[in-house]
Amino acid sequence: MSDAAIATPLTRLVGVRHPLVQTGMGWVAGPRLVSAAAEAGALGILGSATMTVEQLRSSVREVRSRTAAPFGVNLRADAGDAAERVRIIIDEGVRVASFALAPSRELIARLKDAGVIVIPSVGAGRHAEKIAAWGADAVLVQGGEGGGHTGDVATGVLLPQVVDAVDIPVIAAGGFRDGRGLVAALAYGASGIAMGTRFLLTSDSTVPDAVKSRYLAATVKDVTVTTKVDGLPHRMLRTELVGSLERSGRAASLLRALRHAAAFRRETGMGWAEMVRDGLAMRHGKELSWSQVLLAANTPMMLRAAMVDGRTDLGVMAAGQVAGLIDDLPSCAELIERVMAEALATLRALPHTP
């Protein structure tokens, strides 16, 4: 455990030792990874979007059995069962609720009334202003370098815009892996950094070894952005499968989406009516066409094929550009100690004005 510490508004808000966040990646951020990150002093976030309600409650309790440190749960604000998941977060005493999409004013109020810290993700300064006015405690902003669904504005451009727009803690994501990145984010005015790919590539991650090997072998140029998985810009490793998806026609894409929608329904126990409700919410929130809504059913099952089943030939691997710079698999404790030690060394090495 590292004694190196940098106190920020984020660490004081959440009660963690270090201004580091392990993001709530679906199929990846389960109890083992989250508890390891939390125990080492970061804010670990469970990825609940790919869990059933029962699995979420069980996972929260498993994390609690492994560590007394604060942790959070990431969930979709537009999911049909969002209210039920929020109830679990409140009942189980989870410290933080994070959202990939902005929650409603009413949902924020319900969580805050129960003492839960609310940290939505935002993609622009105006979004941050809106969600801060609704009572969010902090915001996470991901630049275009980040893995998974992403935008096209680089972190170095987007982050200062958001920092200047709000007076609540801002967490920077997209392109971070080490202590130098933490110092850079702090210099921009952020209160900490969030890392997904870097935590995925640890020994505490349950991602199969064959998949981790593909990440470790990747260069920066092996990370691409495609809309062929679910109709939205999605940053992932470039593989033969991704190349095949890029070449596939509309009919083949829709047929594949229907097949994966049926598989996701079986996996989660969701009814078709519930899936349609979620699709309507996605269509409204992101102004998607019905074809894109249907394609969105691809994401959970294609990610599962790689992240759970280890099938790099059948699944896709969401990845930040930083994957091309990562070449080892430390434990979460080793990673966090390294990041904090490097951050302090970097700060000490900066030139000082008289």
XYZ file of C-alpha atoms in Angstrom:
354
model
C 0.000 0.000 0.000
C 1.399 3.371 -1.029
C 1.823 6.158 1.521
C 2.050 8.639 -1.349
C -1.081 10.769 -1.367
C -2.445 13.818 -3.123
C -5.560 15.279 -1.517
C -8.082 16.847 -3.905
C -11.756 17.841 -3.788
C -12.528 14.355 -5.188
C -10.699 12.455 -2.454
C -12.381 14.575 0.193
C -15.817 14.188 -1.393
C -15.706 10.418 -1.785
C -13.401 9.500 1.082
C -10.723 7.655 -0.921
C -6.954 7.952 -0.437
C -6.030 8.666 -4.040
C -7.605 10.794 -6.834
C -7.981 7.742 -9.079
C -11.157 6.122 -10.414
C -11.524 2.646 -11.906
C -14.353 2.998 -14.403
C -17.517 0.852 -14.449
C -16.834 -1.264 -17.545
C -19.528 -3.787 -18.484
C -18.458 -7.455 -18.117
C -15.099 -6.221 -16.710
C -15.711 -4.168 -13.556
C -16.984 -6.959 -11.335
C -16.538 -7.498 -7.592
C -12.928 -8.744 -7.777
C -11.578 -5.783 -9.743
C -13.674 -3.207 -7.906
C -12.733 -4.449 -4.451
C -9.040 -4.623 -5.388
C -9.086 -1.041 -6.688
C -11.023 0.204 -3.673
C -8.821 -1.603 -1.168
C -5.752 -0.016 -2.804
C -7.175 3.479 -2.311
C -8.910 4.283 -5.612
C -12.630 4.642 -6.245
C -13.726 1.323 -7.720
C -16.928 1.367 -9.779
C -19.082 -1.703 -10.472
C -20.324 -1.925 -14.065
C -23.982 -2.835 -13.585
C -25.372 -2.267 -17.085
C -24.628 -5.885 -18.027
C -25.913 -7.296 -14.724
C -29.423 -8.346 -13.799
C -30.949 -6.636 -10.781
C -30.262 -9.745 -8.683
C -26.644 -9.881 -9.891
C -26.201 -6.227 -8.985
C -27.320 -6.750 -5.397
C -25.138 -9.855 -5.089
C -22.126 -8.041 -6.556
C -22.531 -5.071 -4.208
C -22.595 -7.425 -1.241
C -19.553 -9.308 -2.507
C -17.558 -6.088 -2.823
C -18.666 -5.134 0.683
C -17.443 -8.496 1.976
C -14.016 -7.923 0.421
C -13.355 -4.318 1.484
C -14.614 -1.619 3.824
C -13.406 1.099 1.439
C -15.857 3.334 -0.463
C -16.932 2.174 -3.928
C -19.590 2.990 -6.496
C -22.005 1.559 -9.027
C -22.365 2.703 -12.625
C -25.814 2.414 -14.172
C -27.832 3.579 -17.126
C -30.182 6.392 -16.233
C -32.408 5.491 -19.196
C -32.813 1.794 -18.304
C -36.351 0.610 -17.657
C -35.367 -0.724 -14.233
C -33.207 2.250 -13.213
C -35.440 3.018 -10.224
C -35.060 -0.537 -8.914
C -31.284 -0.359 -9.284
C -31.191 2.970 -7.482
C -33.142 1.369 -4.643
C -30.442 -1.304 -4.333
C -27.725 1.360 -4.228
C -29.563 3.163 -1.449
C -30.540 0.049 0.522
C -27.040 -1.412 0.370
C -25.315 1.815 1.413
C -23.245 2.269 -1.759
C -21.175 5.447 -1.539
C -21.308 6.614 -5.183
C -23.733 6.341 -8.106
C -22.174 7.087 -11.491
C -24.009 7.363 -14.797
C -22.960 6.963 -18.410
C -25.820 9.292 -19.353
C -27.094 12.208 -17.331
C -29.754 11.161 -14.797
C -32.898 13.212 -14.330
C -33.158 15.963 -11.744
C -35.569 13.753 -9.793
C -33.185 10.770 -9.774
C -30.327 12.947 -8.565
C -32.495 14.337 -5.775
C -33.567 10.843 -4.690
C -29.976 9.662 -4.440
C -28.716 12.779 -2.681
C -31.564 12.654 -0.172
C -30.302 9.161 0.711
C -26.720 10.399 1.104
C -25.407 8.900 -2.134
C -22.811 10.900 -4.088
C -23.878 11.397 -7.723
C -21.241 11.519 -10.471
C -22.632 11.596 -14.038
C -20.486 11.484 -17.174
C -20.667 14.477 -19.515
C -19.383 15.231 -22.985
C -19.426 19.037 -23.088
C -19.253 22.105 -20.860
C -22.938 22.904 -21.317
C -23.885 19.382 -20.206
C -21.754 19.809 -17.096
C -23.432 23.127 -16.284
C -26.889 21.569 -16.594
C -26.147 18.552 -14.435
C -24.347 20.666 -11.818
C -27.406 22.916 -11.571
C -29.477 19.794 -10.903
C -27.319 18.919 -7.922
C -24.651 16.517 -9.194
C -21.745 16.289 -6.761
C -19.038 15.857 -9.433
C -18.772 15.078 -13.139
C -16.608 12.760 -15.201
C -15.577 13.971 -18.642
C -14.088 11.598 -21.215
C -12.129 12.842 -24.190
C -12.051 11.135 -27.569
C -9.020 9.022 -26.625
C -11.179 6.972 -24.261
C -12.389 3.459 -24.993
C -15.926 2.330 -25.725
C -18.503 4.888 -26.807
C -16.613 8.098 -27.336
C -16.694 11.565 -28.825
C -14.287 13.290 -31.177
C -12.874 16.041 -28.943
C -9.514 15.282 -27.323
C -9.217 15.268 -23.543
C -6.767 18.180 -23.570
C -9.363 20.348 -25.299
C -12.507 19.097 -23.586
C -11.266 18.952 -19.994
C -10.449 22.642 -19.475
C -13.797 23.597 -21.005
C -15.646 21.531 -18.426
C -13.416 22.670 -15.550
C -14.148 26.283 -16.470
C -17.884 25.607 -16.742
C -18.588 24.239 -13.248
C -17.450 24.652 -9.651
C -17.825 20.986 -8.637
C -15.025 18.384 -8.867
C -14.207 17.227 -12.397
C -12.745 13.797 -13.107
C -10.760 13.464 -16.333
C -10.939 10.322 -18.477
C -9.528 9.332 -21.842
C -5.842 8.643 -22.386
C -4.646 8.154 -18.792
C -2.390 5.375 -17.516
C 0.293 6.835 -15.231
C 1.349 9.490 -12.744
C 2.368 11.969 -15.422
C -1.186 11.907 -16.750
C -2.553 12.509 -13.266
C -0.336 15.566 -12.837
C -1.372 16.883 -16.261
C -5.046 16.509 -15.389
C -4.548 18.247 -12.053
C -2.780 21.088 -13.866
C -5.853 21.519 -16.063
C -7.947 21.845 -12.897
C -9.314 18.311 -12.613
C -9.669 16.681 -9.201
C -8.572 13.254 -10.395
C -8.432 10.844 -13.299
C -10.486 7.820 -14.315
C -8.919 4.846 -16.085
C -10.641 1.949 -17.821
C -8.184 0.174 -20.104
C -5.354 0.509 -17.567
C -7.430 -1.239 -14.854
C -8.701 -3.820 -17.342
C -5.050 -4.737 -17.894
C -4.260 -5.741 -14.315
C -3.885 -9.127 -12.678
C -7.047 -8.426 -10.661
C -9.131 -8.133 -13.820
C -11.123 -11.273 -14.686
C -10.754 -10.698 -18.437
C -9.360 -13.925 -19.987
C -5.593 -14.098 -20.506
C -5.944 -14.552 -24.274
C -7.817 -11.252 -24.480
C -5.315 -9.443 -22.273
C -2.558 -10.694 -24.584
C -4.270 -9.070 -27.558
C -4.365 -5.761 -25.708
C -0.720 -5.987 -24.663
C 0.357 -6.725 -28.230
C -1.525 -3.717 -29.625
C 0.125 -0.520 -30.800
C -1.534 2.880 -30.764
C -2.418 2.377 -34.441
C -4.198 -0.876 -33.584
C -6.969 1.078 -31.824
C -9.762 2.307 -34.067
C -13.202 3.909 -33.948
C -16.093 2.202 -35.711
C -19.855 2.667 -35.918
C -20.437 -0.864 -37.206
C -20.957 -2.513 -33.830
C -23.970 -0.537 -32.637
C -24.361 2.496 -34.888
C -22.476 4.847 -32.552
C -18.759 5.762 -32.530
C -17.095 3.001 -30.526
C -13.332 2.894 -29.844
C -11.895 -0.636 -29.797
C -9.010 -2.830 -30.870
C -8.728 -3.309 -34.609
C -9.210 -7.043 -35.312
C -10.208 -9.253 -38.225
C -13.750 -9.278 -36.847
C -13.897 -5.477 -36.743
C -12.612 -5.392 -40.320
C -15.339 -7.839 -41.310
C -17.978 -5.698 -39.606
C -16.713 -2.635 -41.449
C -17.172 -4.439 -44.752
C -20.601 -5.886 -43.955
C -23.737 -4.489 -45.534
C -26.835 -3.082 -43.860
C -28.868 -6.282 -44.110
C -26.147 -8.394 -42.524
C -25.709 -5.839 -39.741
C -29.409 -5.817 -38.886
C -29.633 -9.606 -38.940
C -26.672 -9.824 -36.598
C -28.278 -7.237 -34.312
C -31.508 -9.251 -34.099
C -29.553 -12.374 -33.212
C -27.625 -10.584 -30.480
C -30.773 -8.911 -29.139
C -32.289 -12.356 -28.627
C -29.096 -13.550 -26.922
C -29.012 -10.512 -24.612
C -32.667 -11.130 -23.723
C -31.852 -14.696 -22.703
C -28.756 -13.596 -20.758
C -30.482 -10.875 -18.730
C -33.985 -12.269 -18.483
C -35.392 -9.051 -19.961
C -38.697 -9.268 -21.777
C -39.104 -7.937 -25.296
C -41.375 -5.167 -23.995
C -38.691 -4.029 -21.565
C -36.075 -4.069 -24.320
C -38.363 -1.954 -26.497
C -38.780 0.550 -23.634
C -34.998 0.769 -23.250
C -34.696 1.196 -27.007
C -37.188 4.046 -26.955
C -35.223 5.714 -24.169
C -31.971 5.360 -26.114
C -33.595 6.672 -29.283
C -34.911 9.734 -27.490
C -31.762 10.420 -25.483
C -29.353 10.076 -28.403
C -31.629 10.827 -31.355
C -30.911 7.427 -32.894
C -32.693 5.937 -35.857
C -34.571 2.687 -35.287
C -31.832 0.894 -37.191
C -29.260 2.252 -34.738
C -31.416 1.212 -31.778
C -31.505 -2.303 -33.155
C -27.761 -2.291 -33.773
C -27.236 -1.208 -30.146
C -28.232 -4.719 -29.100
C -24.890 -5.845 -30.517
C -22.755 -4.187 -27.884
C -23.398 -6.211 -24.711
C -23.129 -9.640 -26.319
C -20.180 -8.853 -28.586
C -18.284 -7.443 -25.617
C -19.246 -10.463 -23.531
C -17.867 -12.860 -26.137
C -14.401 -11.383 -25.615
C -14.403 -10.118 -22.041
C -16.066 -13.177 -20.494
C -15.722 -16.039 -22.972
C -12.287 -15.086 -24.311
C -13.405 -15.363 -27.936
C -11.335 -12.718 -29.685
C -12.623 -14.095 -32.990
C -16.282 -13.517 -32.086
C -16.133 -10.570 -29.703
C -15.018 -6.966 -29.751
C -12.577 -5.374 -27.317
C -13.307 -1.800 -26.268
C -10.025 0.037 -25.804
C -8.696 3.491 -25.198
C -5.825 4.668 -27.372
C -3.621 4.269 -24.322
C -3.799 0.482 -24.841
C -0.943 0.889 -27.296
C 1.321 2.109 -24.465
C 0.542 -0.588 -21.888
C 2.812 -3.634 -21.695
C 2.308 -5.228 -18.276
C -0.304 -6.623 -15.872
C 0.337 -5.283 -12.373
C -2.091 -5.823 -9.528
C -4.363 -2.880 -8.720
C -2.287 -2.219 -5.614
C 0.947 -2.191 -7.620
C -0.570 0.014 -10.320
C -1.937 2.573 -7.895
C 1.292 2.722 -5.907
C 3.228 3.230 -9.146
C 0.894 5.970 -10.406
C 1.010 7.910 -7.156
C 4.784 7.595 -6.757
C 5.306 8.778 -10.325
C 2.879 11.674 -9.833
C 4.778 12.912 -6.788
C 8.130 12.485 -8.538
C 6.798 14.438 -11.520
C 5.583 17.253 -9.294
C 8.954 17.443 -7.547
C 10.768 17.588 -10.889
C 8.753 20.532 -12.199
C 10.670 23.813 -12.337
C 9.727 26.234 -9.592
C 9.501 29.987 -9.991
C 11.480 32.068 -7.486
